[in-house]
Amino acid sequence: ASRLLVWNLNLTRDPRKGDTIDLIYTMGEGSEGIVIHALRYRSQKFSRSFEAYRYQPEGRAYASYFDEQGREVPARLRDSPIASYQEITSLIGDGRGHQGMDFKAPVGTPILAPWDGQILRKNWNWKYNGNSLELSSHDGRRVARFLHLDKLADGIGSGVRVKKGQRLADSGNTGRSFAPHLHYEISGGSGRVLDPLDVHETHHPRLSGAALQGFEEVMTRLGAGLGD
């Protein structure tokens, strides 16, 4: 539930005594764990409820979560290093001391350059990072690291210049990784860790047309199960 709430609440400062949360969930198969289908969090601080409903629009490879207006709850990065993923499983400042964003995705998902730049190195500290890449921006002000990759694209290696959107590698599950995912980390020229949500423009896509109609049917059914 915290993975959904973190987009609307600061979980260390915003919860209040008397807040309530209602969930509809099922136990997933294998490594899926608990799958949340609907969530409603009533906030005393903001005097409102935050809702999220799981829905898979036609044409999308994976389901996501949308609020009662059909707006996607998790933010999406523009010029993202990974266009298709199941969910974001870790963020900077989520309490884990993590230094990047983790995207859950099957092995073999394309990893793309978020900007024009130059590959600085590959496959260092393999025990922890697995197959990995480090990419400097063309102005040298930012460095991106992509960890736990399955394999690098042909021709990708130290010193190679790449263009934004170019395929760099395939996501994987190598190094110290317990499930297939991409670890995406950004630092400034001084080495200070930067939050990808601050570096990238973000957006929350809204459903429309038939997709919105289908979502509203799902929301009505699930919302009834959450109660008043």
mmCIF file of N, CA, C and O in Angstrom, residues 37-74:
data_model
loop_
_atom_site.group_PDB
_atom_site.id
_atom_site.type_symbol
_atom_site.label_atom_id
_atom_site.label_comp_id
_atom_site.label_asym_id
_atom_site.label_seq_id
_atom_site.Cartn_x
_atom_site.Cartn_y
_atom_site.Cartn_z
ATOM 1 N N HIS A 37 -6.136 -4.433 -5.416
ATOM 2 C CA HIS A 37 -7.061 -4.087 -6.487
ATOM 3 C C HIS A 37 -7.718 -2.728 -6.267
ATOM 4 O O HIS A 37 -8.061 -2.034 -7.231
ATOM 5 N N ALA A 38 -7.883 -2.357 -5.018
ATOM 6 C CA ALA A 38 -8.472 -1.051 -4.705
ATOM 7 C C ALA A 38 -7.992 -0.601 -3.333
ATOM 8 O O ALA A 38 -7.774 -1.420 -2.437
ATOM 9 N N LEU A 39 -7.839 0.711 -3.203
ATOM 10 C CA LEU A 39 -7.362 1.302 -1.946
ATOM 11 C C LEU A 39 -8.088 2.618 -1.713
ATOM 12 O O LEU A 39 -8.301 3.392 -2.647
ATOM 13 N N ARG A 40 -8.461 2.833 -0.464
ATOM 14 C CA ARG A 40 -9.017 4.139 -0.071
ATOM 15 C C ARG A 40 -8.396 4.530 1.268
ATOM 16 O O ARG A 40 -8.541 3.809 2.255
ATOM 17 N N TYR A 41 -7.683 5.651 1.269
ATOM 18 C CA TYR A 41 -7.038 6.152 2.483
ATOM 19 C C TYR A 41 -7.699 7.462 2.873
ATOM 20 O O TYR A 41 -7.718 8.419 2.094
ATOM 21 N N ARG A 42 -8.249 7.507 4.083
ATOM 22 C CA ARG A 42 -8.906 8.720 4.566
ATOM 23 C C ARG A 42 -7.910 9.488 5.429
ATOM 24 O O ARG A 42 -7.470 9.011 6.471
ATOM 25 N N SER A 43 -7.563 10.690 4.981
ATOM 26 C CA SER A 43 -6.535 11.496 5.634
ATOM 27 C C SER A 43 -7.153 12.580 6.495
ATOM 28 O O SER A 43 -7.955 13.398 6.009
ATOM 29 N N GLN A 44 -6.773 12.609 7.777
ATOM 30 C CA GLN A 44 -7.221 13.673 8.665
ATOM 31 C C GLN A 44 -6.524 14.990 8.312
ATOM 32 O O GLN A 44 -7.143 16.061 8.356
ATOM 33 N N LYS A 45 -5.262 14.932 7.959
ATOM 34 C CA LYS A 45 -4.509 16.147 7.657
ATOM 35 C C LYS A 45 -5.104 16.885 6.474
ATOM 36 O O LYS A 45 -5.235 18.118 6.485
ATOM 37 N N PHE A 46 -5.467 16.137 5.423
ATOM 38 C CA PHE A 46 -5.941 16.775 4.195
ATOM 39 C C PHE A 46 -7.463 16.786 4.075
ATOM 40 O O PHE A 46 -8.001 17.315 3.106
ATOM 41 N N SER A 47 -8.136 16.212 5.060
ATOM 42 C CA SER A 47 -9.606 16.184 5.086
ATOM 43 C C SER A 47 -10.189 15.656 3.776
ATOM 44 O O SER A 47 -11.145 16.216 3.226
ATOM 45 N N ARG A 48 -9.614 14.585 3.299
ATOM 46 C CA ARG A 48 -10.086 13.981 2.057
ATOM 47 C C ARG A 48 -9.604 12.539 1.996
ATOM 48 O O ARG A 48 -8.791 12.097 2.821
ATOM 49 N N SER A 49 -10.121 11.826 1.017
ATOM 50 C CA SER A 49 -9.690 10.455 0.776
ATOM 51 C C SER A 49 -8.821 10.401 -0.470
ATOM 52 O O SER A 49 -9.025 11.156 -1.430
ATOM 53 N N PHE A 50 -7.859 9.501 -0.462
ATOM 54 C CA PHE A 50 -7.047 9.201 -1.636
ATOM 55 C C PHE A 50 -7.404 7.789 -2.084
ATOM 56 O O PHE A 50 -7.379 6.857 -1.266
ATOM 57 N N GLU A 51 -7.716 7.641 -3.352
ATOM 58 C CA GLU A 51 -8.167 6.351 -3.865
ATOM 59 C C GLU A 51 -7.275 5.893 -5.015
ATOM 60 O O GLU A 51 -6.675 6.713 -5.723
ATOM 61 N N ALA A 52 -7.219 4.585 -5.181
ATOM 62 C CA ALA A 52 -6.457 3.997 -6.280
ATOM 63 C C ALA A 52 -7.111 2.684 -6.671
ATOM 64 O O ALA A 52 -7.455 1.869 -5.798
ATOM 65 N N TYR A 53 -7.295 2.480 -7.981
ATOM 66 C CA TYR A 53 -7.926 1.275 -8.497
ATOM 67 C C TYR A 53 -7.049 0.663 -9.580
ATOM 68 O O TYR A 53 -6.558 1.379 -10.463
ATOM 69 N N ARG A 54 -6.858 -0.629 -9.502
ATOM 70 C CA ARG A 54 -6.014 -1.330 -10.462
ATOM 71 C C ARG A 54 -6.803 -1.578 -11.752
ATOM 72 O O ARG A 54 -7.928 -2.090 -11.714
ATOM 73 N N TYR A 55 -6.179 -1.242 -12.868
ATOM 74 C CA TYR A 55 -6.878 -1.355 -14.154
ATOM 75 C C TYR A 55 -5.843 -1.464 -15.263
ATOM 76 O O TYR A 55 -4.776 -0.825 -15.195
ATOM 77 N N GLN A 56 -6.134 -2.269 -16.263
ATOM 78 C CA GLN A 56 -5.240 -2.431 -17.406
ATOM 79 C C GLN A 56 -5.944 -1.951 -18.663
ATOM 80 O O GLN A 56 -6.763 -2.662 -19.238
ATOM 81 N N PRO A 57 -5.628 -0.732 -19.119
ATOM 82 C CA PRO A 57 -6.245 -0.228 -20.355
ATOM 83 C C PRO A 57 -5.819 -1.066 -21.555
ATOM 84 O O PRO A 57 -4.719 -1.621 -21.588
ATOM 85 N N GLU A 58 -6.672 -1.135 -22.538
ATOM 86 C CA GLU A 58 -6.340 -1.849 -23.774
ATOM 87 C C GLU A 58 -5.105 -1.207 -24.409
ATOM 88 O O GLU A 58 -4.976 0.017 -24.467
ATOM 89 N N GLY A 59 -4.190 -2.034 -24.853
ATOM 90 C CA GLY A 59 -2.969 -1.539 -25.473
ATOM 91 C C GLY A 59 -1.803 -1.411 -24.524
ATOM 92 O O GLY A 59 -0.670 -1.225 -24.969
ATOM 93 N N ARG A 60 -2.061 -1.517 -23.232
ATOM 94 C CA ARG A 60 -0.980 -1.484 -22.248
ATOM 95 C C ARG A 60 -0.574 -2.906 -21.885
ATOM 96 O O ARG A 60 -1.418 -3.778 -21.718
ATOM 97 N N ALA A 61 0.724 -3.106 -21.729
ATOM 98 C CA ALA A 61 1.218 -4.444 -21.401
ATOM 99 C C ALA A 61 0.912 -4.825 -19.959
ATOM 100 O O ALA A 61 0.810 -6.023 -19.651
ATOM 101 N N TYR A 62 0.770 -3.819 -19.090
ATOM 102 C CA TYR A 62 0.590 -4.106 -17.662
ATOM 103 C C TYR A 62 -0.497 -3.210 -17.076
ATOM 104 O O TYR A 62 -0.752 -2.101 -17.565
ATOM 105 N N ALA A 63 -1.089 -3.701 -15.999
ATOM 106 C CA ALA A 63 -2.049 -2.891 -15.253
ATOM 107 C C ALA A 63 -1.309 -1.812 -14.475
ATOM 108 O O ALA A 63 -0.120 -1.924 -14.174
ATOM 109 N N SER A 64 -2.043 -0.755 -14.138
ATOM 110 C CA SER A 64 -1.512 0.285 -13.265
ATOM 111 C C SER A 64 -2.635 0.716 -12.341
ATOM 112 O O SER A 64 -3.688 0.068 -12.267
ATOM 113 N N TYR A 65 -2.414 1.815 -11.615
ATOM 114 C CA TYR A 65 -3.405 2.304 -10.656
ATOM 115 C C TYR A 65 -3.839 3.707 -11.037
ATOM 116 O O TYR A 65 -3.009 4.557 -11.385
ATOM 117 N N PHE A 66 -5.152 3.943 -10.948
ATOM 118 C CA PHE A 66 -5.741 5.212 -11.339
ATOM 119 C C PHE A 66 -6.666 5.699 -10.233
ATOM 120 O O PHE A 66 -7.289 4.902 -9.520
ATOM 121 N N ASP A 67 -6.731 7.030 -10.080
ATOM 122 C CA ASP A 67 -7.613 7.585 -9.060
ATOM 123 C C ASP A 67 -9.034 7.674 -9.600
ATOM 124 O O ASP A 67 -9.326 7.256 -10.729
ATOM 125 N N GLU A 68 -9.926 8.237 -8.802
ATOM 126 C CA GLU A 68 -11.341 8.248 -9.172
ATOM 127 C C GLU A 68 -11.629 9.106 -10.399
ATOM 128 O O GLU A 68 -12.701 9.014 -10.997
ATOM 129 N N GLN A 69 -10.683 9.937 -10.819
ATOM 130 C CA GLN A 69 -10.838 10.749 -12.027
ATOM 131 C C GLN A 69 -10.210 10.079 -13.254
ATOM 132 O O GLN A 69 -10.234 10.662 -14.336
ATOM 133 N N GLY A 70 -9.628 8.900 -13.073
ATOM 134 C CA GLY A 70 -8.979 8.224 -14.184
ATOM 135 C C GLY A 70 -7.570 8.717 -14.447
ATOM 136 O O GLY A 70 -7.006 8.481 -15.529
ATOM 137 N N ARG A 71 -6.965 9.367 -13.467
ATOM 138 C CA ARG A 71 -5.587 9.854 -13.566
ATOM 139 C C ARG A 71 -4.657 8.810 -12.966
ATOM 140 O O ARG A 71 -4.906 8.333 -11.864
ATOM 141 N N GLU A 72 -3.598 8.454 -13.676
ATOM 142 C CA GLU A 72 -2.678 7.443 -13.169
ATOM 143 C C GLU A 72 -2.008 7.947 -11.893
ATOM 144 O O GLU A 72 -1.484 9.066 -11.857
ATOM 145 N N VAL A 73 -2.002 7.123 -10.861
ATOM 146 C CA VAL A 73 -1.466 7.540 -9.571
ATOM 147 C C VAL A 73 0.063 7.627 -9.597
ATOM 148 O O VAL A 73 0.634 8.661 -9.243
ATOM 149 N N PRO A 74 0.787 6.555 -9.982
ATOM 150 C CA PRO A 74 2.249 6.689 -10.048
ATOM 151 C C PRO A 74 2.655 7.612 -11.201
ATOM 152 O O PRO A 74 2.082 7.567 -12.293
#
